[in-house]
Amino acid sequence: MLGFAGPAWSAAPDAAQIKRGAYVARLGDCFACHTNGQGAAMAGGLALKTPFGTIYSTNITPDPVTGIGKYSFEQFNRAMRKGVAADGHHLYPAMPYPSYARITPEDMQALYLYLQLGVAPVVQQNRDNDMKWPFSMRWGLYFWNALFLKDEPFKPDASQSATWNRGSYLAQGLGHCGSCHTPRGVAFQEKTMGQDGPKGYQYLAGFTFDAWHAVNLRNLWTPDDIVQLLKTGRNSFGTAAGSMTEVITHSTQYFTDGDLAALAEYLHGLPPNKIGGPAPKKPLVVAQATEAALYNTRGGLGYTQFCATCHRRDGRGVEHIFPPLAQNHSVQSKDPTSLIHIALTGWQSAVTQHSPRSFGMPAYDSLSNVELAEILSFVRSNWGNQGEAVSASQIARVRKELKLKTAPSDFSTPRFAALMAETNAGQLIRGMQLMTETRARLPKNVGNDLNCSSCHLNGGTVAKGSPFLGISAFFPSEAPRAGRVISLAERINGCFKRSMHGSPLPVSTPDMQAMVAYIDWMKGATQAGDNVPGRGIARIDRSLAPNAVNGKKIFAQQCAVCHGDYGEGVKGADGVLAFPPLWGERSFNIGAGMARTYTAAGFVKANMVMGHGQKFPLGQGNLSDQDAVDVAEYFTHMPRPDFPGKIHDWPKGGKPKDARY
């Protein structure tokens, strides 16, 4: 083994020291900042935005020319504790050396060994920073350090337990929690580096930067809730977002159970303060949003259309998949910046050893500032949430800061909120409710666990998700399956009998008239024969031969998380199915269009896997044509109810080759 001269080393380094250094690197989150996307680990190049310009992280692999391979321990120690590189230039405090100054000598030695001996050298030149003048002049950092850097090692508090002190060390030193969660001063310095001193009450009290609000961590949640979030990226109060997702992905998920417990004990023990407000406590029962709030307000209707599929009408989300909004601390935070940021740009969950599947939320930047303000205000004031209303100007400010450019679309998404402006608003909203909550509102006509919106996503407002946009202009029309001209009401009843395995709704009833009126409202100026962008589902190459064996594998990997291992569907926190069964007695029967391989494949191709990314609106498909055909072949040919009326189908011929009978 390579030996090191000097007072820092008493013996040649061994594998145990290098292993310890690797763990210290995880505690310090070195990977997140010094790895650029899919680039080589620790080779730098990641852009770090600051109010003063952009800093690019450096190569800290042991390459002797472009990395830190020639750094002595003394030079490395000085860079970590004082922010001074080997050649004498000052580092910007985006590198959290004011926190790293508290690292113990033993941890610092182990980290150095790991970076020198445990990381593969990578030849990659460091990129020049893009800092505004005068901040591009590094000599100013000498004075910054003189004013704000306290090069003091961590001092245990003798009045506290060993566990508490370990948590304090992790938070103040390697974990550098204050870098994001402590308010900063005019020189962008952390106002305090710990809980002691006259400004100690501001430590970890929350801070807003780069269009994200890092929450107040003082006395936040229970220790168990804190551990769960740091380990998996989610807990019963919500999920991590923004840079915290990266912290969990690259750092905290690798903490030992003992270190997680220590950090949680320390954070939970910090006394609350007025800055940021105390964390709201989660009640045993989440209050329900009223019918009036959901369906008689623009914000409620917007939430129903764009959010309820995943977060549910009760705001409780779907466990282990989509986070709750009810009693979510970030949702009702005094500063709504993070909530606005997520609404505009979307969200992706952390990938961890304990939660290996990532889930995403689409970006809603295509919605106007007023629409988003209405929806977020609804979210912040229902289910017991106590957040203040969000204004359109707040949305506009974050949108401007993020410099968003919304991609144009040829599909104009109808808005549920616009129903309120119509003279027959009550009838139209009733029609929408019947489409989105069919089983609950028409239990005598629905014989399984599906709704109209199971196939016509978001009440028929999603492009390539079997939308209702413009379709009433094409009725009455010839229906090959029926062998005659049918009306729109007859087409709706076909879905009741087949897709929902139930009984038809009499055409003259107010409920059928409401459903027809709702679909007719979406006709707009469409004329029969017009090309309607986004109509139907995706086109699939029908020459592809299906492979059900591969389809079973795809289902297990991509679909089971929402539809169950046995196609039984998945329930929300309220016990109601959130995502429908794909086979079995509670699914669509063999007479449904979705029971046909290529029809189902077209739907899957355009819309599934849901929650895999951040494109508007929901799924936007991530499977190849072949995989879509294969998984459709698999689930469509699983056991499902018969359809006695099948003997009357296609009386004039033309039955598709993938029909189940």
XYZ file of C-alpha atoms in Angstrom:
661
model
C 0.000 0.000 0.000
C 1.059 3.553 -0.700
C 2.380 5.341 2.377
C 2.009 9.028 3.169
C 4.664 11.115 4.804
C 3.844 13.851 7.265
C 2.181 14.115 10.650
C -1.297 13.255 9.345
C -0.444 9.600 8.758
C 0.625 7.169 11.387
C 0.480 4.093 9.151
C 0.024 3.012 5.571
C -3.615 3.337 4.434
C -5.602 0.136 4.266
C -8.857 -0.998 2.670
C -10.839 -0.126 5.790
C -9.713 3.497 5.660
C -10.608 3.765 1.972
C -14.012 2.208 2.656
C -14.558 4.713 5.432
C -13.599 7.492 3.038
C -16.146 6.283 0.508
C -18.814 6.547 3.195
C -17.600 9.994 4.208
C -17.930 11.044 0.549
C -21.560 9.905 0.667
C -22.128 11.811 3.909
C -20.670 14.916 2.279
C -22.686 14.432 -0.945
C -19.572 14.801 -3.093
C -21.109 12.811 -5.951
C -24.068 15.135 -6.526
C -22.025 18.257 -7.201
C -18.930 16.742 -8.783
C -20.733 14.515 -11.302
C -22.368 16.024 -14.369
C -25.422 14.005 -15.379
C -24.295 10.806 -17.051
C -20.643 11.846 -16.953
C -17.888 10.073 -15.061
C -18.232 10.094 -11.289
C -16.353 12.916 -9.553
C -15.074 14.357 -12.856
C -16.932 17.661 -12.352
C -18.564 19.894 -14.927
C -21.935 20.326 -13.208
C -23.363 23.855 -13.545
C -24.130 25.421 -10.156
C -26.242 28.559 -10.480
C -25.769 31.409 -8.021
C -27.075 35.003 -7.924
C -23.609 36.053 -9.081
C -23.195 33.725 -12.052
C -22.623 30.073 -12.856
C -19.937 27.960 -11.219
C -18.860 24.639 -12.703
C -17.816 21.923 -10.295
C -14.256 20.675 -10.580
C -12.657 17.345 -11.358
C -11.797 15.699 -8.038
C -10.667 12.371 -9.439
C -6.979 11.490 -8.881
C -5.939 12.404 -12.421
C -2.620 14.251 -11.879
C -3.196 16.842 -14.619
C -6.921 17.707 -14.636
C -7.883 16.368 -11.216
C -6.438 16.406 -7.704
C -3.931 13.592 -8.155
C -1.001 15.830 -7.152
C -2.709 17.269 -4.062
C -0.878 16.529 -0.839
C -3.046 15.897 2.189
C -2.149 19.334 3.524
C -3.314 20.979 0.293
C -6.515 18.942 0.281
C -7.182 19.740 3.929
C -6.699 23.470 3.262
C -9.093 23.384 0.303
C -11.745 21.588 2.354
C -11.456 23.771 5.454
C -10.401 27.167 4.112
C -11.506 27.145 0.483
C -8.026 27.609 -0.954
C -6.887 25.396 -3.844
C -3.445 23.846 -4.222
C -2.260 26.684 -6.480
C -3.460 29.282 -3.964
C -6.619 30.550 -5.666
C -9.755 30.927 -3.566
C -12.727 28.620 -4.101
C -16.221 30.021 -4.273
C -18.309 29.060 -1.222
C -20.703 27.158 -3.470
C -18.225 24.525 -2.331
C -19.465 24.349 1.292
C -16.059 24.633 2.929
C -17.485 26.714 5.814
C -19.346 23.529 6.814
C -16.577 21.112 5.851
C -14.267 23.003 8.212
C -15.995 21.040 10.981
C -15.049 17.623 9.616
C -12.967 15.596 12.071
C -9.310 14.944 11.162
C -10.011 11.221 10.924
C -12.880 11.703 8.455
C -10.830 14.167 6.425
C -7.942 11.717 6.164
C -10.244 8.899 5.115
C -11.922 11.087 2.490
C -8.550 12.080 1.043
C -7.468 8.468 0.812
C -10.682 7.480 -0.921
C -10.416 10.244 -3.515
C -6.785 9.362 -4.193
C -7.016 5.574 -4.144
C -10.676 4.589 -4.415
C -11.820 6.706 -7.377
C -10.831 6.040 -10.970
C -8.814 8.905 -12.498
C -10.614 10.736 -15.290
C -8.944 13.070 -17.760
C -11.389 15.957 -18.006
C -10.433 19.611 -18.057
C -12.244 21.900 -15.649
C -14.614 24.356 -17.231
C -14.180 28.076 -16.660
C -16.787 29.657 -14.424
C -19.181 32.238 -15.803
C -19.324 34.777 -12.984
C -20.482 38.365 -13.257
C -18.041 41.178 -12.552
C -16.851 41.970 -9.888
C -17.555 38.472 -8.510
C -15.307 37.024 -11.199
C -12.410 38.656 -9.300
C -11.484 36.021 -6.745
C -9.532 38.377 -4.519
C -12.832 39.436 -2.985
C -13.142 35.961 -1.484
C -10.218 36.753 0.816
C -12.338 39.402 2.511
C -15.438 37.152 2.427
C -13.501 34.486 4.313
C -12.161 37.025 6.762
C -15.681 38.130 7.585
C -17.641 34.895 7.518
C -15.401 31.815 7.650
C -15.014 30.283 11.091
C -12.392 27.590 10.713
C -13.427 25.752 13.839
C -13.637 21.981 14.290
C -16.869 20.452 15.503
C -17.270 20.642 19.277
C -19.533 18.060 20.922
C -22.033 19.303 23.481
C -21.304 17.470 26.730
C -24.865 18.016 27.911
C -26.282 16.018 25.001
C -26.224 12.322 24.124
C -23.712 10.730 21.775
C -26.500 10.164 19.252
C -27.546 13.831 19.342
C -23.930 14.938 18.910
C -23.469 12.608 15.942
C -26.573 14.128 14.337
C -25.302 17.622 15.077
C -21.952 16.789 13.462
C -23.636 15.421 10.351
C -25.991 18.393 9.991
C -23.416 21.117 10.624
C -20.426 19.467 8.984
C -20.476 16.799 6.294
C -24.215 17.079 5.583
C -23.943 20.902 5.258
C -27.740 21.154 5.723
C -27.445 24.870 6.366
C -26.196 25.509 2.826
C -29.793 25.292 1.613
C -31.956 25.530 4.719
C -30.397 28.472 6.598
C -31.262 32.064 5.599
C -28.433 33.986 3.928
C -27.251 37.549 4.307
C -26.427 40.303 1.823
C -23.082 38.672 0.931
C -24.879 35.358 0.493
C -23.294 34.033 3.664
C -25.190 31.673 5.950
C -26.440 33.876 8.764
C -25.356 31.266 11.273
C -23.357 28.054 10.992
C -25.078 26.319 13.894
C -27.732 26.489 16.582
C -25.523 28.367 19.046
C -24.966 32.099 19.331
C -27.267 35.114 19.007
C -28.413 34.104 15.528
C -28.725 30.402 16.294
C -32.511 30.590 16.052
C -32.120 31.129 12.289
C -30.167 27.919 11.777
C -32.095 25.610 9.390
C -35.102 27.952 9.545
C -35.701 27.800 5.759
C -34.476 29.753 2.752
C -35.669 30.507 -0.790
C -33.187 30.409 -3.645
C -33.183 29.561 -7.355
C -37.004 29.307 -7.371
C -36.994 26.660 -4.611
C -37.932 27.052 -0.977
C -35.861 24.878 1.360
C -38.216 24.249 4.269
C -37.735 25.001 7.941
C -36.144 21.837 9.367
C -36.462 22.780 13.016
C -38.660 20.341 14.915
C -39.957 19.026 11.576
C -42.082 15.841 11.744
C -41.225 12.879 13.943
C -37.816 11.195 13.849
C -39.362 8.224 12.031
C -40.825 10.525 9.349
C -37.446 12.221 8.899
C -35.648 8.884 8.552
C -38.188 7.641 6.028
C -37.796 10.723 3.837
C -33.989 10.628 3.921
C -33.979 6.907 3.178
C -36.672 6.655 0.503
C -37.420 10.184 -0.687
C -40.962 10.112 0.695
C -42.942 9.905 3.899
C -46.555 10.299 4.972
C -46.280 14.091 4.614
C -45.031 14.176 1.024
C -41.946 13.643 -1.107
C -38.619 15.295 -1.769
C -38.293 17.692 -4.689
C -35.686 19.872 -6.344
C -32.096 19.531 -5.165
C -33.258 17.508 -2.154
C -34.086 14.698 -4.570
C -30.427 14.668 -5.604
C -29.285 14.738 -1.976
C -31.342 11.632 -1.252
C -30.344 9.908 -4.491
C -26.613 10.463 -4.040
C -26.214 10.797 -0.291
C -28.737 10.164 2.478
C -30.112 6.866 1.165
C -26.630 5.444 1.835
C -26.484 6.598 5.467
C -26.383 3.858 8.055
C -29.516 3.408 10.131
C -27.578 4.761 13.100
C -26.595 7.955 11.290
C -30.120 8.472 9.966
C -31.506 8.079 13.481
C -28.904 10.481 14.859
C -29.636 13.160 12.267
C -33.383 12.756 12.818
C -33.001 13.050 16.589
C -30.960 16.221 16.193
C -33.336 17.910 13.736
C -36.402 16.937 15.715
C -34.822 18.338 18.861
C -34.172 21.798 17.465
C -36.701 24.169 19.043
C -39.222 25.669 16.601
C -39.143 29.395 15.931
C -41.253 32.041 14.293
C -39.181 32.111 11.101
C -40.948 29.838 8.654
C -43.448 28.836 11.318
C -43.686 25.513 13.140
C -44.362 22.398 11.114
C -48.095 21.683 11.041
C -49.042 18.461 12.753
C -50.871 15.864 10.719
C -54.361 15.114 12.080
C -55.559 11.539 12.353
C -58.303 12.122 9.784
C -57.885 14.232 6.647
C -60.852 16.532 6.055
C -62.686 15.978 2.778
C -62.957 18.685 0.142
C -66.628 19.528 -0.258
C -68.575 19.010 -3.478
C -68.967 22.780 -3.665
C -65.215 23.325 -3.423
C -64.416 20.664 -6.015
C -67.111 21.395 -8.575
C -68.327 24.952 -8.005
C -64.980 26.732 -8.032
C -62.521 27.186 -10.870
C -59.672 25.994 -8.680
C -61.541 22.850 -7.666
C -62.476 22.043 -11.253
C -58.894 22.638 -12.364
C -57.651 20.333 -9.622
C -60.197 17.678 -10.605
C -59.031 17.790 -14.219
C -55.275 18.023 -13.872
C -54.377 16.676 -10.426
C -57.004 14.294 -9.014
C -56.009 11.293 -11.139
C -52.782 10.935 -9.155
C -53.354 12.914 -5.961
C -57.008 11.831 -5.673
C -60.025 13.911 -4.765
C -59.248 13.441 -1.091
C -55.733 14.818 -1.578
C -54.172 11.711 -0.052
C -52.389 10.460 -3.166
C -51.570 6.816 -3.788
C -49.219 5.200 -1.284
C -45.682 4.548 -2.569
C -46.580 6.095 -5.945
C -47.983 9.627 -5.871
C -47.525 11.853 -2.811
C -50.285 13.263 -0.644
C -51.134 16.933 -0.881
C -53.284 16.848 2.236
C -51.272 17.939 5.291
C -48.175 18.229 3.117
C -45.783 20.688 4.776
C -44.299 21.948 1.492
C -47.742 22.417 -0.041
C -48.946 24.724 2.729
C -45.605 26.378 3.471
C -45.739 30.106 4.089
C -43.486 30.514 1.065
C -45.162 28.721 -1.894
C -42.160 29.005 -4.229
C -41.383 25.282 -4.344
C -45.017 24.384 -4.955
C -45.170 26.851 -7.853
C -41.845 25.577 -9.216
C -43.092 21.979 -9.234
C -46.382 22.969 -10.869
C -44.521 24.780 -13.649
C -41.704 22.312 -14.298
C -42.959 18.978 -13.004
C -41.515 16.584 -10.463
C -39.532 13.366 -10.442
C -39.162 11.201 -7.365
C -35.810 10.114 -5.990
C -34.454 6.732 -7.021
C -33.210 4.825 -4.005
C -32.362 1.316 -2.922
C -35.668 1.231 -1.082
C -37.747 2.973 -3.799
C -36.094 1.914 -7.073
C -38.967 3.054 -9.292
C -39.091 6.762 -10.122
C -42.400 8.514 -10.669
C -42.943 11.832 -12.378
C -45.462 14.629 -12.581
C -45.969 16.557 -15.808
C -45.042 20.213 -16.143
C -48.101 22.454 -16.197
C -46.410 25.522 -17.640
C -48.977 25.461 -20.487
C -51.625 26.553 -17.973
C -51.973 30.288 -17.477
C -50.787 32.084 -14.366
C -54.411 32.625 -13.320
C -55.297 28.942 -13.786
C -52.329 27.758 -11.760
C -53.032 30.306 -9.032
C -56.611 29.017 -8.785
C -55.533 25.382 -8.584
C -52.711 25.924 -6.090
C -54.901 28.115 -3.907
C -57.454 25.291 -3.847
C -54.754 22.786 -2.898
C -53.416 25.020 -0.104
C -56.834 25.533 1.488
C -58.483 22.082 1.412
C -58.210 18.789 3.335
C -57.202 20.726 6.436
C -54.349 22.569 4.699
C -53.850 26.093 6.002
C -51.767 27.784 3.331
C -52.530 31.254 2.045
C -53.883 31.805 -1.466
C -51.390 31.969 -4.335
C -51.615 34.935 -6.709
C -51.105 35.021 -10.463
C -48.269 37.508 -9.925
C -46.425 34.965 -7.758
C -46.750 32.395 -10.548
C -45.497 34.956 -13.066
C -42.469 35.796 -10.912
C -41.347 32.160 -10.645
C -42.086 31.549 -14.322
C -39.873 34.518 -15.227
C -37.094 33.380 -12.897
C -37.126 29.921 -14.469
C -37.100 31.434 -17.994
C -39.671 28.923 -19.197
C -40.563 28.561 -22.846
C -43.731 26.550 -23.333
C -43.682 24.310 -26.376
C -46.599 24.971 -28.767
C -49.238 22.267 -29.205
C -51.841 21.695 -31.902
C -54.166 20.141 -29.313
C -56.201 22.641 -27.321
C -57.005 21.030 -23.969
C -60.582 21.866 -22.918
C -60.790 23.203 -19.368
C -63.255 21.921 -16.771
C -63.146 25.389 -15.209
C -64.598 26.851 -18.404
C -67.809 24.875 -17.808
C -68.793 27.382 -15.125
C -69.212 30.146 -17.710
C -71.864 28.270 -19.712
C -75.594 28.867 -19.305
C -76.136 25.140 -18.666
C -73.124 24.876 -16.349
C -74.936 22.590 -13.903
C -75.760 20.066 -16.598
C -72.264 20.164 -18.089
C -70.553 19.726 -14.725
C -72.873 16.825 -13.986
C -71.851 15.269 -17.293
C -68.202 15.698 -16.412
C -68.768 14.100 -13.018
C -70.476 11.114 -14.627
C -67.553 10.668 -16.998
C -64.898 10.834 -14.287
C -66.756 9.111 -11.435
C -69.051 6.818 -13.392
C -69.100 3.872 -11.024
C -69.691 5.986 -7.906
C -72.447 8.096 -9.471
C -74.164 5.428 -11.609
C -73.682 2.217 -9.601
C -76.750 0.540 -11.133
C -75.338 0.903 -14.637
C -71.676 0.023 -14.018
C -70.914 -3.642 -13.405
C -67.182 -3.432 -12.720
C -64.567 -1.053 -11.314
C -64.071 1.159 -14.358
C -65.156 4.692 -15.196
C -65.496 6.397 -18.572
C -62.235 8.187 -17.794
C -60.424 4.851 -17.450
C -60.177 4.922 -21.249
C -61.053 8.576 -21.956
C -58.367 10.132 -19.780
C -59.106 13.172 -17.609
C -62.724 13.215 -18.681
C -61.807 12.943 -22.357
C -59.471 15.964 -22.442
C -56.122 14.256 -23.180
C -54.640 14.111 -26.679
C -54.310 10.509 -27.894
C -56.090 9.427 -24.718
C -59.404 8.844 -26.542
C -60.437 12.494 -26.127
C -63.984 13.741 -26.642
C -62.736 16.850 -28.418
C -64.844 17.345 -31.559
C -66.281 13.822 -31.701
C -69.958 14.781 -31.419
C -69.606 16.360 -34.867
C -69.185 12.844 -36.263
C -72.481 11.482 -34.859
C -74.840 10.021 -35.944
C -72.435 7.795 -37.857
C -72.063 4.326 -39.311
C -70.722 1.853 -36.750
C -69.228 -1.271 -38.382
C -69.504 -3.264 -35.167
C -73.237 -2.490 -34.920
C -73.728 -2.677 -38.678
C -75.851 0.489 -38.711
C -75.915 4.218 -38.015
C -75.867 4.959 -34.292
C -76.287 8.087 -32.187
C -73.837 9.488 -29.650
C -76.047 8.227 -26.809
C -75.984 4.720 -28.298
C -72.212 4.899 -28.498
C -72.057 5.864 -24.820
C -74.322 2.942 -23.944
C -72.014 0.636 -25.847
C -69.324 1.560 -23.326
C -71.682 0.891 -20.431
C -72.373 -2.618 -21.771
C -68.829 -3.502 -22.807
C -66.107 -1.470 -21.134
C -68.023 -1.145 -17.865
C -69.756 -4.533 -18.170
C -73.028 -2.991 -17.069
C -76.417 -1.958 -18.355
C -77.392 0.895 -20.691
C -78.638 4.234 -19.457
C -82.042 5.230 -20.901
C -81.497 7.927 -23.509
C -84.210 10.199 -22.112
C -82.750 10.392 -18.583
C -81.165 13.636 -17.338
C -77.908 11.763 -16.707
C -77.589 10.595 -20.320
C -78.539 14.048 -21.541
C -75.838 15.517 -19.280
C -73.202 13.161 -20.688
C -74.205 13.970 -24.266
C -74.249 17.701 -23.503
C -70.767 17.478 -21.959
C -69.330 15.742 -25.024
C -71.182 18.111 -27.331
C -69.673 21.063 -25.459
C -66.264 19.825 -26.592
C -67.301 19.923 -30.239
C -66.505 23.605 -30.543
C -66.356 24.588 -34.209
C -65.542 21.075 -35.429
C -67.452 19.926 -38.508
C -67.994 16.342 -39.693
C -64.977 15.323 -41.745
C -62.553 17.730 -40.027
C -59.158 16.535 -38.949
C -59.098 16.807 -35.144
C -55.516 16.881 -33.745
C -55.003 14.372 -30.941
C -58.167 12.436 -31.735
C -58.253 8.732 -30.853
C -55.106 6.927 -29.773
C -51.637 6.274 -31.189
C -51.203 4.448 -34.468
C -49.626 1.031 -34.125
C -47.956 -1.075 -36.794
C -50.408 -3.965 -37.031
C -47.873 -6.131 -38.834
C -45.980 -6.529 -35.558
C -46.326 -10.049 -34.196
C -47.227 -9.963 -30.480
C -45.059 -11.759 -27.941
C -47.070 -12.420 -24.780
C -44.021 -13.779 -22.918
C -42.238 -10.439 -23.321
C -45.538 -8.720 -22.558
C -45.722 -10.465 -19.188
C -42.224 -9.225 -18.396
C -43.081 -5.661 -19.455
C -46.245 -5.758 -17.347
C -44.313 -6.824 -14.245
C -41.643 -4.156 -14.794
C -43.765 -1.216 -15.895
C -47.493 -1.750 -15.244
C -47.983 -3.793 -12.080
C -47.103 -0.901 -9.778
C -50.357 0.853 -10.798
C -52.511 -2.071 -11.944
C -51.469 -4.738 -9.445
C -49.393 -7.879 -9.831
C -52.485 -9.771 -10.923
C -54.164 -6.990 -12.892
C -56.522 -6.274 -9.998
C -55.922 -2.505 -9.890
C -54.496 -0.363 -7.088
C -56.471 1.472 -4.419
C -55.959 4.944 -3.033
C -55.764 5.748 0.668
C -59.583 5.910 0.820
C -59.929 2.297 -0.315
C -61.344 3.298 -3.705
C -59.559 2.022 -6.791
C -57.227 4.681 -8.114
C -56.125 2.738 -11.201
C -58.412 0.175 -12.833
C -58.143 -3.611 -13.043
C -56.939 -4.870 -16.421
C -58.398 -8.353 -16.169
C -60.616 -10.451 -13.960
C -64.306 -10.129 -13.121
C -64.016 -6.427 -12.242
C -62.476 -5.417 -15.583
C -63.854 -4.798 -19.082
C -65.427 -7.729 -20.911
C -64.322 -9.334 -24.181
C -66.676 -7.124 -26.180
C -64.812 -3.934 -25.256
C -62.558 -2.258 -27.775
C -59.779 -2.344 -25.171
C -59.941 -6.150 -25.211
C -58.399 -6.104 -28.678
C -54.600 -6.286 -28.866
C -53.854 -3.477 -31.294
C -56.462 -1.093 -29.889
C -55.062 -1.597 -26.401
C -51.514 -1.250 -27.766
C -52.358 2.116 -29.338
C -53.706 3.379 -26.030
C -50.696 2.057 -24.116
C -48.266 3.466 -26.675
C -49.687 6.993 -26.354
C -50.389 7.163 -22.636
C -48.462 4.628 -20.592
C -46.443 4.142 -18.482
C -48.136 6.869 -16.455
C -45.894 8.930 -14.241
C -42.654 7.931 -15.944
C -41.633 11.467 -16.897
C -42.474 15.153 -16.785
C -44.224 15.770 -20.100
C -47.718 17.234 -20.126
C -50.273 15.845 -19.547
C -49.849 12.387 -17.972
C -48.125 9.493 -19.663
C -46.943 10.522 -23.110
C -45.860 6.918 -23.629
C -42.409 5.480 -23.104
C -42.768 2.006 -24.632
C -41.744 0.970 -28.122
C -44.421 -0.197 -30.554
C -43.277 -3.773 -30.058
C -43.376 -3.583 -26.262
C -46.795 -1.911 -26.402
C -48.127 -4.687 -28.639
C -46.577 -7.363 -26.439
C -47.960 -6.057 -23.151
C -51.367 -5.465 -24.762
C -51.409 -9.046 -26.019
C -50.611 -10.223 -22.521
C -53.269 -8.359 -20.542
C -56.056 -8.446 -23.150
C -55.891 -12.243 -23.286
C -56.065 -12.723 -19.541
C -59.405 -14.001 -18.125
C -62.242 -11.488 -18.234
C -66.059 -11.494 -18.405
C -67.865 -12.718 -21.502
C -70.169 -10.461 -23.532
C -73.344 -12.260 -24.595
C -74.182 -9.613 -27.194
C -71.084 -10.511 -29.199
C -73.184 -12.697 -31.515
C -74.651 -9.526 -33.046
C -71.355 -7.802 -33.745
C -70.132 -7.041 -37.271
C -73.269 -8.322 -39.019
C -71.923 -7.021 -42.350
C -68.469 -8.544 -41.855
C -65.148 -6.822 -41.350
C -64.434 -8.173 -37.872
C -60.851 -7.190 -36.864
C -58.343 -9.996 -36.640
C -57.573 -9.186 -32.992
C -61.192 -9.442 -31.770
C -61.456 -11.832 -28.819
C -64.350 -13.823 -30.381
